[in-house]
Amino acid sequence: MALLCIRIAMILVLFLAFSENYGFLRGVTSLGINYGQVGNNLPQPEKVLDLLSSLKLTKARIYDTNPQILTAFANSNVELIVTVENQMLAVLMDPQQAFQWVSTHIKPYFPATRITGIAVGNEVFTDSDTTLLAYLVPAIVSIHGALAQLGLDSYIHVSTPNSLAVLTESYPPSAGSFKTEVSGVMSQYLQFLSSTKAPFWINAYPYFAYKDKPDEVPLDYVLFNPNSGMIDPHTKLHYDNMLYAQVDAVIFAIARMGFDGIEVGVSETGWPSKGDADEVGAMVDNAAAYNKNILRRQFKNEGTPLRPNMRLEIYLFALFNEDMKPGPTSERNYGLFQPDCTMVYNVGISALSSPSSTSSASISLTSSATKVKT
């Protein structure tokens, strides 16, 4: 498998060196990818770095602080967001424990490994374990304080990815508001983001909205295909896709809490290429359309209708299909690559295929069991 990864990476390097002349990936500074590791057949981190480099992807997010990955990505041009697992939040509330954690998991690798962000937990505001919420902001503050003690706070931002389910209203975007039960902690969290200039991350999956109500949600609207879209009756802004509407709903929700100017980015989004019988819309054609259209938007470094001049940073989920992810079939089929480094489907970046596979080049995205409904 390692030899196959190297061969495919070399082919992609040659192709993309040519394709950059046509503007395919040149200048795409706001696109990243989620590198999950919930699989028993994934390539070694060094091969993963080859793939990212061949695709000219320079931003990635991992769901831990895997030392193998942090070591392998040293002296590369890939910026990494690392993650503090949810179960660590209670421990890292303690500033001394947070300092020890940063000293052990971050400092030895920086700056050779370009760690640019720490995600403290994942979807804590909507986690079934409600006790986690009380730990979140203290852990965030303690980790940021540890970074400051080590002189790293100006290089590494601290935030947390949120499920779209943290909103009680998301349609129209101007009605965006957070659930009242999280408003107290949310206000503290937003105050931290405002003071440190860190982004608010959202895991947003229009796929879930379509799957839940396929007769009511227009498929072209969620796929970024040409469509008439919708106009927010209050702002008169026109939306031709659901993802941008979801992001703007979060911006309005933040404003309702009294904060302005906080950057909102998409820490996860994607569309499954396969699903169970009841997972409407989970198929290759839809996944290819969604991801291809997102890439086209990313090439423009554009923003949402509410913030047209602020490029929207998006991290695709995910790099690989991960065979050990629990849940429905879709959860194991959001990947850009199969574990043997063959691509899942063609999204128009290239028309490559390897001698050992009929799979064509692709860019795909994935969900980590996000229960997003809008």
XYZ file of C-alpha atoms in Angstrom:
374
model
C 0.000 0.000 0.000
C 2.842 2.388 0.788
C 4.260 2.033 -2.730
C 0.850 2.675 -4.221
C 0.442 5.827 -2.115
C 3.810 7.117 -3.294
C 3.023 6.319 -6.930
C -0.332 8.106 -6.799
C 1.200 11.073 -4.991
C 3.886 11.389 -7.694
C 1.256 11.279 -10.444
C -0.767 13.947 -8.656
C 2.289 16.156 -8.244
C 2.937 16.024 -11.981
C -0.685 16.658 -12.823
C -1.133 19.512 -10.388
C 2.098 21.161 -11.461
C 0.466 21.331 -14.878
C -3.026 22.165 -13.666
C -1.900 25.096 -11.519
C -1.303 26.988 -14.750
C -5.053 26.807 -15.213
C -5.834 28.051 -11.722
C -7.180 24.800 -10.261
C -5.624 25.032 -6.807
C -3.446 28.092 -7.022
C -4.349 30.677 -4.388
C -6.832 28.531 -2.464
C -5.812 29.700 0.998
C -9.100 29.024 2.796
C -9.488 25.298 2.153
C -8.486 22.617 4.637
C -9.290 18.974 5.252
C -10.079 16.817 8.278
C -7.676 13.925 8.744
C -9.530 11.369 10.836
C -7.879 8.170 12.013
C -10.788 5.899 12.968
C -9.652 3.079 10.705
C -7.467 -0.011 10.920
C -6.074 0.195 7.403
C -4.946 3.793 6.961
C -1.573 4.762 5.460
C 1.288 5.995 7.608
C 1.367 9.757 8.343
C 4.370 10.241 6.035
C 2.299 8.952 3.101
C -0.608 11.132 4.145
C 1.670 14.152 3.997
C 2.678 13.127 0.459
C -0.985 13.096 -0.541
C -1.734 16.480 1.002
C 1.312 17.976 -0.670
C 0.368 16.495 -4.037
C -3.073 18.075 -3.751
C -1.559 21.418 -2.708
C -3.643 21.297 0.476
C -1.854 23.269 3.190
C -4.389 23.094 6.037
C -5.483 20.024 7.984
C -7.250 19.222 11.226
C -6.692 16.119 13.341
C -8.803 14.843 16.228
C -6.023 14.404 18.767
C -2.336 15.259 19.163
C -0.988 12.048 17.641
C 2.809 12.333 18.033
C 3.404 10.276 14.883
C 1.463 12.817 12.833
C 3.018 15.828 14.548
C 6.480 14.399 13.909
C 5.764 13.391 10.306
C 4.377 16.848 9.452
C 7.460 18.673 10.746
C 9.193 20.946 8.239
C 6.257 20.732 5.837
C 4.046 23.573 4.660
C 0.896 22.022 6.176
C -0.779 23.999 8.953
C -2.389 21.797 11.600
C -5.287 22.264 13.976
C -4.997 19.700 16.777
C -7.694 18.589 19.193
C -8.131 18.108 22.918
C -10.439 15.121 23.381
C -13.690 15.778 25.257
C -12.729 13.487 28.110
C -9.722 15.707 28.885
C -11.696 18.890 29.524
C -12.248 18.292 33.242
C -8.521 17.774 33.792
C -7.411 20.746 31.717
C -9.568 23.206 33.639
C -6.640 23.257 36.057
C -4.070 25.800 34.786
C -1.183 23.638 35.991
C -2.524 20.595 34.144
C -3.104 22.724 31.049
C 0.458 23.996 31.191
C 1.730 20.430 31.472
C -0.442 19.369 28.530
C 0.769 22.194 26.279
C 4.365 21.572 27.353
C 4.037 17.901 26.407
C 1.711 17.901 23.398
C 2.451 21.205 21.649
C 5.744 22.822 22.609
C 8.102 19.955 21.552
C 6.727 20.040 17.983
C 6.373 23.782 17.436
C 7.439 25.584 15.263
C 8.866 22.781 13.073
C 5.305 21.465 12.861
C 3.039 24.352 11.958
C 0.400 24.021 14.659
C -1.941 26.982 14.169
C -4.918 26.038 16.303
C -6.109 23.939 19.220
C -9.686 22.678 19.113
C -10.733 22.187 22.722
C -13.270 19.380 22.549
C -15.706 18.760 19.711
C -19.403 19.701 19.715
C -19.393 20.128 23.482
C -22.384 22.503 23.518
C -24.620 19.749 22.140
C -22.929 16.686 23.655
C -25.172 14.140 25.360
C -22.883 14.441 28.395
C -24.118 17.806 29.636
C -21.523 17.926 32.424
C -18.860 18.712 29.823
C -20.270 22.177 29.180
C -19.189 23.494 32.575
C -15.607 22.457 31.846
C -15.342 23.975 28.368
C -14.546 27.654 28.891
C -12.255 27.088 31.915
C -10.293 24.524 29.865
C -10.087 26.913 26.906
C -8.885 29.751 29.142
C -6.329 27.530 30.885
C -4.901 26.237 27.602
C -4.665 29.741 26.189
C -2.981 30.865 29.396
C -0.445 28.054 29.058
C 0.283 29.090 25.483
C 0.785 32.667 26.679
C 3.237 31.541 29.374
C 5.261 29.758 26.700
C 5.073 32.663 24.262
C 2.944 30.727 21.776
C -0.433 32.474 22.095
C 0.165 34.786 19.136
C 0.811 31.797 16.855
C -1.828 29.298 17.979
C -5.506 30.147 18.384
C -7.795 28.280 20.784
C -11.428 27.541 19.970
C -13.941 24.657 19.808
C -15.971 23.214 16.904
C -19.740 23.355 17.323
C -22.604 21.382 15.857
C -25.194 23.440 14.014
C -27.641 21.967 16.535
C -26.391 24.642 18.951
C -28.823 26.958 17.144
C -32.486 27.014 18.097
C -33.323 28.936 14.899
C -31.398 28.958 11.618
C -33.998 29.916 8.992
C -34.029 32.490 7.641
C -30.383 33.313 8.450
C -31.345 36.610 10.076
C -33.371 34.651 12.666
C -30.265 32.772 13.796
C -30.140 32.354 17.575
C -28.522 30.024 20.090
C -30.419 27.659 22.343
C -31.317 29.388 25.584
C -29.972 26.539 27.711
C -26.402 27.215 26.529
C -26.578 31.020 26.488
C -24.642 31.511 29.731
C -21.604 29.470 28.702
C -21.926 30.688 25.116
C -21.607 34.298 26.264
C -18.400 33.446 28.143
C -17.049 31.577 25.132
C -17.822 34.435 22.743
C -16.152 36.887 25.101
C -13.010 34.746 24.945
C -13.110 34.584 21.133
C -13.631 38.333 20.916
C -10.686 39.093 23.178
C -8.285 36.653 21.490
C -9.484 37.133 17.861
C -9.999 33.365 17.521
C -12.631 31.995 15.094
C -15.980 30.426 15.918
C -15.977 26.987 14.271
C -19.152 25.284 13.052
C -19.652 21.723 11.789
C -22.317 22.243 9.110
C -23.847 19.504 6.963
C -26.634 20.494 4.547
C -26.830 16.763 3.762
C -28.644 16.150 7.051
C -31.280 18.769 6.267
C -31.936 17.143 2.900
C -31.943 13.585 4.289
C -34.527 14.514 6.929
C -36.858 16.409 4.581
C -36.103 15.459 0.952
C -39.581 16.543 -0.169
C -39.190 20.015 1.320
C -35.501 20.879 0.876
C -34.499 21.500 -2.778
C -31.578 19.248 -3.688
C -29.922 21.819 -5.953
C -29.983 24.356 -3.115
C -28.070 22.078 -0.760
C -25.666 20.901 -3.478
C -24.631 24.421 -4.625
C -26.087 23.615 -8.063
C -27.754 26.411 -10.073
C -31.095 27.235 -8.463
C -33.347 30.185 -7.676
C -32.248 30.140 -4.049
C -33.955 32.083 -1.291
C -34.077 35.690 -0.129
C -33.917 36.483 3.563
C -37.074 38.593 4.093
C -35.385 40.794 6.701
C -31.986 41.477 5.123
C -33.018 40.966 1.466
C -29.796 38.984 1.011
C -29.956 36.240 -1.616
C -28.705 32.722 -0.827
C -28.043 30.162 -3.547
C -26.865 27.429 -1.159
C -27.703 26.205 2.329
C -24.146 26.112 3.721
C -23.675 29.879 3.395
C -27.127 30.414 4.917
C -26.142 28.224 7.878
C -22.918 30.168 8.414
C -24.742 33.494 8.288
C -27.315 32.169 10.777
C -24.427 31.586 13.184
C -23.115 35.117 12.573
C -26.574 36.525 13.396
C -26.779 34.327 16.514
C -23.422 35.677 17.689
C -24.616 39.241 17.061
C -27.737 38.550 19.142
C -25.411 37.756 22.030
C -23.880 41.213 21.673
C -20.706 40.329 19.784
C -19.595 41.530 16.386
C -16.612 40.859 14.171
C -15.904 37.288 15.298
C -14.825 35.190 12.324
C -16.993 32.151 11.622
C -15.418 29.198 9.824
C -16.622 25.748 8.795
C -14.606 23.143 10.696
C -16.435 20.246 9.013
C -18.713 19.818 6.039
C -19.301 17.036 3.588
C -21.607 14.659 1.786
C -21.504 10.845 1.970
C -20.902 8.819 -1.175
C -22.780 5.806 0.220
C -25.450 5.217 2.833
C -28.117 2.892 4.178
C -31.509 2.501 2.517
C -33.041 5.206 4.726
C -30.207 7.699 4.136
C -31.781 9.610 1.302
C -29.310 11.367 -0.987
C -26.202 9.506 0.200
C -24.715 8.628 -3.182
C -21.679 9.263 -5.331
C -23.333 11.724 -7.744
C -24.548 14.016 -4.965
C -21.268 13.846 -3.047
C -19.329 14.690 -6.194
C -21.598 17.644 -6.981
C -21.460 19.053 -3.450
C -17.719 18.821 -3.127
C -16.981 20.011 -6.642
C -19.165 23.068 -6.145
C -17.581 23.892 -2.787
C -14.157 23.691 -4.415
C -15.246 26.075 -7.149
C -16.344 28.571 -4.511
C -13.121 28.108 -2.586
C -11.049 28.877 -5.667
C -12.624 32.336 -5.519
C -11.804 32.794 -1.805
C -15.286 34.224 -1.457
C -17.394 35.007 1.557
C -21.045 34.570 2.482
C -23.782 37.046 1.456
C -23.572 38.681 4.899
C -19.768 38.952 4.748
C -18.936 38.891 1.030
C -15.460 40.349 1.482
C -14.337 37.983 4.265
C -13.266 34.698 2.710
C -14.962 31.720 4.342
C -12.532 29.120 5.643
C -13.801 25.566 5.131
C -12.376 22.235 6.271
C -13.684 19.285 4.282
C -14.488 16.101 6.133
C -12.620 13.909 5.503
C -9.405 12.740 3.966
C -10.151 8.995 4.156
C -13.088 6.635 4.395
C -12.710 5.326 7.946
C -13.877 1.733 8.376
C -14.087 1.733 12.173
C -16.454 4.696 12.581
C -19.667 3.715 14.373
C -23.148 4.565 13.180
C -24.860 4.287 9.797
C -23.050 3.388 6.573
C -22.710 7.053 5.611
C -20.340 7.692 8.517
C -17.726 5.440 6.910
C -18.109 6.943 3.449
C -17.326 10.653 3.456
C -13.679 10.304 2.493
C -11.667 11.953 -0.237
C -9.511 8.806 -0.457
C -9.860 5.124 0.119
C -7.277 3.849 2.628
C -5.145 2.520 -0.261
C -4.852 6.131 -1.506
C -7.111 5.679 -4.534
C -9.621 8.491 -4.848
C -13.296 7.876 -4.296
C -14.826 9.786 -7.245
C -14.165 12.590 -9.673
C -14.952 16.148 -8.610
C -13.313 17.751 -11.604
C -9.885 18.564 -10.202
C -8.407 15.896 -12.416
C -9.290 12.771 -14.358
C -6.522 10.590 -13.016
C -6.855 6.915 -12.292
C -4.282 4.539 -10.971
C -3.376 1.298 -12.779
C -4.793 -0.723 -9.901
C -8.088 1.082 -9.591
C -10.877 2.498 -11.685
C -11.390 5.274 -9.149
C -10.862 8.789 -10.427
C -9.586 11.877 -8.690
C -11.869 13.355 -6.106
C -12.326 15.750 -3.249
C -14.789 14.540 -0.689
C -15.954 15.529 2.777
C -17.191 13.808 5.972
C -19.140 14.022 9.214
C -18.056 12.783 12.587
C -21.450 11.607 13.783
C -22.760 15.133 13.718
C -26.500 15.341 14.352
C -27.101 18.475 12.317
C -30.640 19.479 11.497
C -31.751 22.770 10.078
